[in-house]
Amino acid sequence: MESRSTFVPDGLDGERVDAGLAKLLGFSRTFAAEVALAGGVSMDGKPVMKSDRLVAGSWLEVEWAPKREAVIVPIAVPDLGIIHDDDDIVVINKPAGVAAHPSVGWTGPTVLGALAAAGFRISTSGAAERAGIVHRLDAGTSGLMVVAKTETAYTALKRAFHDREVEKIYRAVVQGHPDPLAGTIDGPIGRHPRSDWKFAVVSDGKPSITHYETIEAFPYASLLEIHLETGRTHQIRVHMAAQRHPCVGDTMYGADAALSARLGLTRQWLHAAQLGFAHPHTGERVSFEAPYPDDLQHALSILELD
């Protein structure tokens, strides 16, 4: 175990415990929250949780177990689709249930593990457990990802994503009918104030912009095409839920469990359908498409029959 004791500086007065620890000790906010949830944080001798507020001048005591490094474990994923492969990049159609990269607490398959099992050499740029990963999809979201195979490609793609030069088009089936049928959602996204693993539209969140257009309307749901300007964690799921139109199947963000069950869904109806960017070696614009996986197509077929 490691520990640290210090007075809370004036500059952190009123900060949430997890945010304050991240600034004070250099933790990620997620790890700081985990330490607090494990009972490792006390202020003036009293345990505090991650959403409690720091008080300037209070005596803060923190105890934590050193974070174990996540390791890439080669695990074959038979339904991982290879959409494109060249010397610089590999573009995949990721199935649901697969995380982008290893992380503490995740024991399932990963994109990097699947590519390693298939014999792909990936860029070593970035953190070791995230080598070659320039963007992510939620484990429960299917669709297109590009992974860098060289250091040059990694640098170019990271810059393109940062500068919003990548076209990311999703398809989502949401509950009800958005009004208007097409529009833009501009709402800052940050950690949910009362839930460990969720995000929400909050005043102090990061700028987040989602454009949507209704493609087809059903009696109880709508198929949307969605263009992302930004790429926040859970962005589409959070923005649609904030409009009271959560993705069908997304029970974490308030989807109707009965409708999810009727459609045979065990995850959100959300798919990264198109991805376009300048090729990191040639500079030419390239674009890729991925078909719906079987579970989403099945749910869509039932909706079309209603």
mmCIF file of C-alpha atoms in Angstrom, residues 38-282:
data_model
loop_
_atom_site.group_PDB
_atom_site.id
_atom_site.type_symbol
_atom_site.label_atom_id
_atom_site.label_comp_id
_atom_site.label_asym_id
_atom_site.label_seq_id
_atom_site.Cartn_x
_atom_site.Cartn_y
_atom_site.Cartn_z
ATOM 1 C CA ALA A 38 -12.476 1.556 -1.556
ATOM 2 C CA GLY A 39 -12.468 3.684 1.604
ATOM 3 C CA GLY A 40 -8.968 5.005 1.058
ATOM 4 C CA VAL A 41 -9.669 8.713 1.569
ATOM 5 C CA SER A 42 -10.340 10.535 4.836
ATOM 6 C CA MET A 43 -10.558 14.228 5.707
ATOM 7 C CA ASP A 44 -9.920 15.296 9.284
ATOM 8 C CA GLY A 45 -10.139 11.639 10.242
ATOM 9 C CA LYS A 46 -13.547 10.983 8.649
ATOM 10 C CA PRO A 47 -13.972 8.841 5.516
ATOM 11 C CA VAL A 48 -15.135 10.724 2.431
ATOM 12 C CA MET A 49 -16.537 9.492 -0.864
ATOM 13 C CA LYS A 50 -15.675 10.572 -4.386
ATOM 14 C CA SER A 51 -18.501 13.116 -4.714
ATOM 15 C CA ASP A 52 -17.903 14.778 -1.334
ATOM 16 C CA ARG A 53 -16.320 18.247 -1.362
ATOM 17 C CA LEU A 54 -12.840 19.123 -0.157
ATOM 18 C CA VAL A 55 -12.455 21.812 2.490
ATOM 19 C CA ALA A 56 -9.390 24.053 2.422
ATOM 20 C CA GLY A 57 -7.105 23.553 5.421
ATOM 21 C CA SER A 58 -8.478 20.104 6.271
ATOM 22 C CA TRP A 59 -6.067 17.243 6.855
ATOM 23 C CA LEU A 60 -6.355 14.808 3.944
ATOM 24 C CA GLU A 61 -5.160 11.202 4.225
ATOM 25 C CA VAL A 62 -5.060 8.934 1.179
ATOM 26 C CA GLU A 63 -4.108 5.266 1.051
ATOM 27 C CA TRP A 64 -4.132 3.171 -2.117
ATOM 28 C CA ALA A 65 -2.818 0.002 -3.690
ATOM 29 C CA PRO A 66 -0.490 0.684 -6.635
ATOM 30 C CA LYS A 67 -2.342 0.344 -9.904
ATOM 31 C CA ARG A 68 -1.545 -2.837 -11.772
ATOM 32 C CA GLU A 69 -0.539 -2.464 -15.397
ATOM 33 C CA ALA A 70 -3.079 -3.693 -17.919
ATOM 34 C CA VAL A 71 -1.632 -6.312 -20.268
ATOM 35 C CA ILE A 72 -2.572 -7.104 -23.856
ATOM 36 C CA VAL A 73 -3.676 -10.738 -23.903
ATOM 37 C CA PRO A 74 -4.026 -12.309 -27.374
ATOM 38 C CA ILE A 75 -7.616 -13.578 -27.558
ATOM 39 C CA ALA A 76 -9.124 -14.502 -30.914
ATOM 40 C CA VAL A 77 -12.404 -12.780 -31.798
ATOM 41 C CA PRO A 78 -13.823 -14.750 -34.752
ATOM 42 C CA ASP A 79 -16.401 -12.119 -35.717
ATOM 43 C CA LEU A 80 -13.923 -9.217 -35.740
ATOM 44 C CA GLY A 81 -14.213 -7.945 -39.316
ATOM 45 C CA ILE A 82 -11.156 -6.681 -41.191
ATOM 46 C CA ILE A 83 -12.503 -3.940 -43.478
ATOM 47 C CA HIS A 84 -9.126 -2.660 -44.733
ATOM 48 C CA ASP A 85 -5.490 -3.535 -44.119
ATOM 49 C CA ASP A 86 -2.297 -1.950 -45.456
ATOM 50 C CA ASP A 87 1.208 -1.162 -44.200
ATOM 51 C CA ASP A 88 0.029 1.803 -42.134
ATOM 52 C CA ILE A 89 -3.450 1.091 -40.790
ATOM 53 C CA VAL A 90 -6.006 -1.612 -40.178
ATOM 54 C CA VAL A 91 -9.697 -0.730 -40.198
ATOM 55 C CA ILE A 92 -11.969 -3.124 -38.338
ATOM 56 C CA ASN A 93 -15.659 -3.713 -37.788
ATOM 57 C CA LYS A 94 -15.702 -4.224 -34.019
ATOM 58 C CA PRO A 95 -18.392 -6.499 -32.602
ATOM 59 C CA ALA A 96 -20.190 -5.632 -29.380
ATOM 60 C CA GLY A 97 -18.673 -7.099 -26.221
ATOM 61 C CA VAL A 98 -15.116 -6.187 -27.213
ATOM 62 C CA ALA A 99 -13.248 -3.299 -25.546
ATOM 63 C CA ALA A 100 -10.831 -1.146 -27.517
ATOM 64 C CA HIS A 101 -7.869 -1.919 -25.255
ATOM 65 C CA PRO A 102 -7.060 -3.531 -21.888
ATOM 66 C CA SER A 103 -8.007 -1.689 -18.717
ATOM 67 C CA VAL A 104 -8.074 -2.511 -15.035
ATOM 68 C CA GLY A 105 -11.250 -4.429 -14.252
ATOM 69 C CA TRP A 106 -11.978 -5.502 -17.848
ATOM 70 C CA THR A 107 -11.584 -9.263 -18.335
ATOM 71 C CA GLY A 108 -13.172 -9.673 -21.753
ATOM 72 C CA PRO A 109 -11.633 -9.568 -25.238
ATOM 73 C CA THR A 110 -10.074 -6.409 -26.671
ATOM 74 C CA VAL A 111 -9.383 -5.073 -30.139
ATOM 75 C CA LEU A 112 -5.647 -5.109 -29.495
ATOM 76 C CA GLY A 113 -5.782 -8.667 -28.147
ATOM 77 C CA ALA A 114 -7.822 -9.811 -31.145
ATOM 78 C CA LEU A 115 -5.397 -8.201 -33.604
ATOM 79 C CA ALA A 116 -2.423 -9.706 -31.763
ATOM 80 C CA ALA A 117 -4.034 -13.142 -31.921
ATOM 81 C CA ALA A 118 -4.535 -12.658 -35.667
ATOM 82 C CA GLY A 119 -0.847 -11.812 -36.178
ATOM 83 C CA PHE A 120 -1.098 -8.061 -36.748
ATOM 84 C CA ARG A 121 1.805 -5.788 -35.814
ATOM 85 C CA ILE A 122 0.507 -2.585 -34.254
ATOM 86 C CA SER A 123 2.259 0.717 -33.543
ATOM 87 C CA THR A 124 4.039 0.897 -30.200
ATOM 88 C CA SER A 125 3.196 4.593 -29.804
ATOM 89 C CA GLY A 126 1.129 5.654 -26.827
ATOM 90 C CA ALA A 127 0.751 3.846 -23.514
ATOM 91 C CA ALA A 128 1.772 0.190 -23.801
ATOM 92 C CA GLU A 129 -1.722 -1.160 -23.206
ATOM 93 C CA ARG A 130 -3.206 1.283 -25.764
ATOM 94 C CA ALA A 131 -0.595 0.926 -28.498
ATOM 95 C CA GLY A 132 -1.948 2.009 -31.871
ATOM 96 C CA ILE A 133 -5.366 3.020 -30.532
ATOM 97 C CA VAL A 134 -6.270 6.510 -31.770
ATOM 98 C CA HIS A 135 -9.984 6.458 -30.871
ATOM 99 C CA ARG A 136 -12.377 4.154 -29.049
ATOM 100 C CA LEU A 137 -15.848 2.686 -29.157
ATOM 101 C CA ASP A 138 -17.719 1.583 -26.047
ATOM 102 C CA ALA A 139 -17.529 -2.160 -25.483
ATOM 103 C CA GLY A 140 -21.282 -2.328 -26.155
ATOM 104 C CA THR A 141 -21.081 -0.341 -29.407
ATOM 105 C CA SER A 142 -20.279 -2.053 -32.698
ATOM 106 C CA GLY A 143 -18.719 -0.643 -35.841
ATOM 107 C CA LEU A 144 -15.681 0.941 -37.415
ATOM 108 C CA MET A 145 -12.360 1.634 -35.744
ATOM 109 C CA VAL A 146 -9.017 2.476 -37.323
ATOM 110 C CA VAL A 147 -5.852 1.253 -35.582
ATOM 111 C CA ALA A 148 -2.370 2.560 -36.432
ATOM 112 C CA LYS A 149 0.299 0.042 -37.452
ATOM 113 C CA THR A 150 3.203 2.503 -37.580
ATOM 114 C CA GLU A 151 4.386 5.353 -35.390
ATOM 115 C CA THR A 152 3.939 7.816 -38.272
ATOM 116 C CA ALA A 153 0.342 6.703 -38.798
ATOM 117 C CA TYR A 154 -0.359 6.939 -35.064
ATOM 118 C CA THR A 155 0.858 10.547 -34.897
ATOM 119 C CA ALA A 156 -1.058 11.613 -38.019
ATOM 120 C CA LEU A 157 -4.315 9.978 -36.957
ATOM 121 C CA LYS A 158 -4.149 11.297 -33.394
ATOM 122 C CA ARG A 159 -3.735 14.802 -34.813
ATOM 123 C CA ALA A 160 -6.627 14.289 -37.260
ATOM 124 C CA PHE A 161 -8.976 13.160 -34.486
ATOM 125 C CA HIS A 162 -7.844 16.001 -32.224
ATOM 126 C CA ASP A 163 -8.376 18.576 -34.986
ATOM 127 C CA ARG A 164 -11.830 17.133 -35.858
ATOM 128 C CA GLU A 165 -10.768 16.218 -39.390
ATOM 129 C CA VAL A 166 -12.232 12.709 -39.185
ATOM 130 C CA GLU A 167 -15.772 12.070 -40.400
ATOM 131 C CA LYS A 168 -17.592 9.815 -37.932
ATOM 132 C CA ILE A 169 -21.098 8.728 -38.887
ATOM 133 C CA TYR A 170 -23.201 6.527 -36.610
ATOM 134 C CA ARG A 171 -26.606 4.925 -36.897
ATOM 135 C CA ALA A 172 -28.753 4.738 -33.779
ATOM 136 C CA VAL A 173 -32.265 3.576 -33.023
ATOM 137 C CA VAL A 174 -33.721 5.742 -30.284
ATOM 138 C CA GLN A 175 -36.995 5.592 -28.405
ATOM 139 C CA GLY A 176 -39.780 7.840 -29.624
ATOM 140 C CA HIS A 177 -39.496 10.557 -32.263
ATOM 141 C CA PRO A 178 -37.060 13.436 -31.822
ATOM 142 C CA ASP A 179 -38.588 16.881 -32.287
ATOM 143 C CA PRO A 180 -37.323 18.388 -34.523
ATOM 144 C CA LEU A 181 -36.655 15.374 -36.736
ATOM 145 C CA ALA A 182 -33.180 16.733 -37.493
ATOM 146 C CA GLY A 183 -31.049 19.023 -35.411
ATOM 147 C CA THR A 184 -27.961 19.645 -33.309
ATOM 148 C CA ILE A 185 -27.439 18.861 -29.637
ATOM 149 C CA ASP A 186 -24.874 21.138 -28.014
ATOM 150 C CA GLY A 187 -24.443 20.147 -24.377
ATOM 151 C CA PRO A 188 -21.257 19.843 -22.283
ATOM 152 C CA ILE A 189 -20.600 16.315 -21.017
ATOM 153 C CA GLY A 190 -18.881 15.302 -17.795
ATOM 154 C CA ARG A 191 -19.025 12.696 -15.060
ATOM 155 C CA HIS A 192 -22.495 11.940 -13.746
ATOM 156 C CA PRO A 193 -22.830 13.566 -10.312
ATOM 157 C CA ARG A 194 -24.432 10.500 -8.695
ATOM 158 C CA SER A 195 -23.230 7.468 -10.662
ATOM 159 C CA ASP A 196 -19.799 5.879 -10.839
ATOM 160 C CA TRP A 197 -19.764 4.754 -14.465
ATOM 161 C CA LYS A 198 -22.176 7.136 -16.205
ATOM 162 C CA PHE A 199 -21.795 10.512 -17.850
ATOM 163 C CA ALA A 200 -24.264 13.378 -18.138
ATOM 164 C CA VAL A 201 -24.841 16.831 -19.574
ATOM 165 C CA VAL A 202 -23.405 19.057 -16.851
ATOM 166 C CA SER A 203 -22.566 22.758 -16.742
ATOM 167 C CA ASP A 204 -18.851 22.179 -16.157
ATOM 168 C CA GLY A 205 -18.475 19.376 -18.705
ATOM 169 C CA LYS A 206 -16.409 19.350 -21.893
ATOM 170 C CA PRO A 207 -17.923 20.921 -25.042
ATOM 171 C CA SER A 208 -19.844 18.240 -26.952
ATOM 172 C CA ILE A 209 -21.729 18.584 -30.251
ATOM 173 C CA THR A 210 -23.917 15.949 -31.920
ATOM 174 C CA HIS A 211 -25.788 16.371 -35.219
ATOM 175 C CA TYR A 212 -28.663 13.993 -35.972
ATOM 176 C CA GLU A 213 -31.170 13.331 -38.748
ATOM 177 C CA THR A 214 -34.147 10.972 -38.711
ATOM 178 C CA ILE A 215 -33.826 8.324 -41.438
ATOM 179 C CA GLU A 216 -36.954 6.317 -40.638
ATOM 180 C CA ALA A 217 -39.695 6.566 -38.024
ATOM 181 C CA PHE A 218 -41.415 3.541 -36.466
ATOM 182 C CA PRO A 219 -44.399 3.499 -34.077
ATOM 183 C CA TYR A 220 -42.209 3.436 -30.957
ATOM 184 C CA ALA A 221 -38.738 4.390 -32.170
ATOM 185 C CA SER A 222 -36.674 6.198 -34.810
ATOM 186 C CA LEU A 223 -33.609 5.293 -36.862
ATOM 187 C CA LEU A 224 -31.164 8.205 -36.829
ATOM 188 C CA GLU A 225 -28.008 9.075 -38.720
ATOM 189 C CA ILE A 226 -25.630 10.856 -36.378
ATOM 190 C CA HIS A 227 -22.538 12.943 -37.125
ATOM 191 C CA LEU A 228 -20.174 13.693 -34.255
ATOM 192 C CA GLU A 229 -18.186 16.915 -34.072
ATOM 193 C CA THR A 230 -16.601 15.877 -30.782
ATOM 194 C CA GLY A 231 -15.855 12.444 -29.377
ATOM 195 C CA ARG A 232 -16.702 12.355 -25.682
ATOM 196 C CA THR A 233 -17.209 9.121 -23.775
ATOM 197 C CA HIS A 234 -20.816 7.901 -24.242
ATOM 198 C CA GLN A 235 -21.565 11.105 -26.200
ATOM 199 C CA ILE A 236 -24.421 9.852 -28.380
ATOM 200 C CA ARG A 237 -25.951 7.850 -25.538
ATOM 201 C CA VAL A 238 -25.807 10.811 -23.144
ATOM 202 C CA HIS A 239 -27.080 13.394 -25.620
ATOM 203 C CA MET A 240 -29.999 11.276 -26.794
ATOM 204 C CA ALA A 241 -30.940 10.354 -23.230
ATOM 205 C CA ALA A 242 -30.836 14.062 -22.313
ATOM 206 C CA GLN A 243 -33.446 14.639 -25.054
ATOM 207 C CA ARG A 244 -35.573 11.845 -23.515
ATOM 208 C CA HIS A 245 -34.871 9.637 -26.516
ATOM 209 C CA PRO A 246 -32.322 7.093 -25.205
ATOM 210 C CA CYS A 247 -30.855 4.532 -27.569
ATOM 211 C CA VAL A 248 -33.105 1.474 -27.626
ATOM 212 C CA GLY A 249 -31.535 -1.224 -25.455
ATOM 213 C CA ASP A 250 -29.456 1.253 -23.447
ATOM 214 C CA THR A 251 -30.853 0.519 -19.995
ATOM 215 C CA MET A 252 -27.918 2.347 -18.360
ATOM 216 C CA TYR A 253 -29.302 5.589 -19.768
ATOM 217 C CA GLY A 254 -32.987 4.945 -19.227
ATOM 218 C CA ALA A 255 -34.130 2.775 -22.134
ATOM 219 C CA ASP A 256 -37.366 0.808 -21.717
ATOM 220 C CA ALA A 257 -36.358 -2.693 -20.607
ATOM 221 C CA ALA A 258 -39.583 -4.210 -21.988
ATOM 222 C CA LEU A 259 -38.937 -2.824 -25.475
ATOM 223 C CA SER A 260 -35.315 -3.978 -25.331
ATOM 224 C CA ALA A 261 -36.444 -7.496 -24.452
ATOM 225 C CA ARG A 262 -39.050 -7.563 -27.235
ATOM 226 C CA LEU A 263 -36.372 -6.634 -29.757
ATOM 227 C CA GLY A 264 -33.923 -9.169 -28.346
ATOM 228 C CA LEU A 265 -31.367 -6.497 -27.462
ATOM 229 C CA THR A 266 -28.828 -6.876 -24.666
ATOM 230 C CA ARG A 267 -26.979 -3.660 -25.522
ATOM 231 C CA GLN A 268 -27.647 -0.257 -27.054
ATOM 232 C CA TRP A 269 -28.713 -0.035 -30.715
ATOM 233 C CA LEU A 270 -25.721 2.019 -31.790
ATOM 234 C CA HIS A 271 -23.337 1.335 -34.661
ATOM 235 C CA ALA A 272 -20.344 3.241 -36.073
ATOM 236 C CA ALA A 273 -21.370 2.901 -39.710
ATOM 237 C CA GLN A 274 -18.960 5.154 -41.641
ATOM 238 C CA LEU A 275 -15.460 6.482 -41.043
ATOM 239 C CA GLY A 276 -13.549 8.879 -43.302
ATOM 240 C CA PHE A 277 -10.123 10.498 -42.965
ATOM 241 C CA ALA A 278 -6.957 11.436 -44.832
ATOM 242 C CA HIS A 279 -4.759 8.342 -45.181
ATOM 243 C CA PRO A 280 -1.756 8.940 -42.889
ATOM 244 C CA HIS A 281 0.760 7.887 -45.594
ATOM 245 C CA THR A 282 -0.712 9.049 -48.904
#
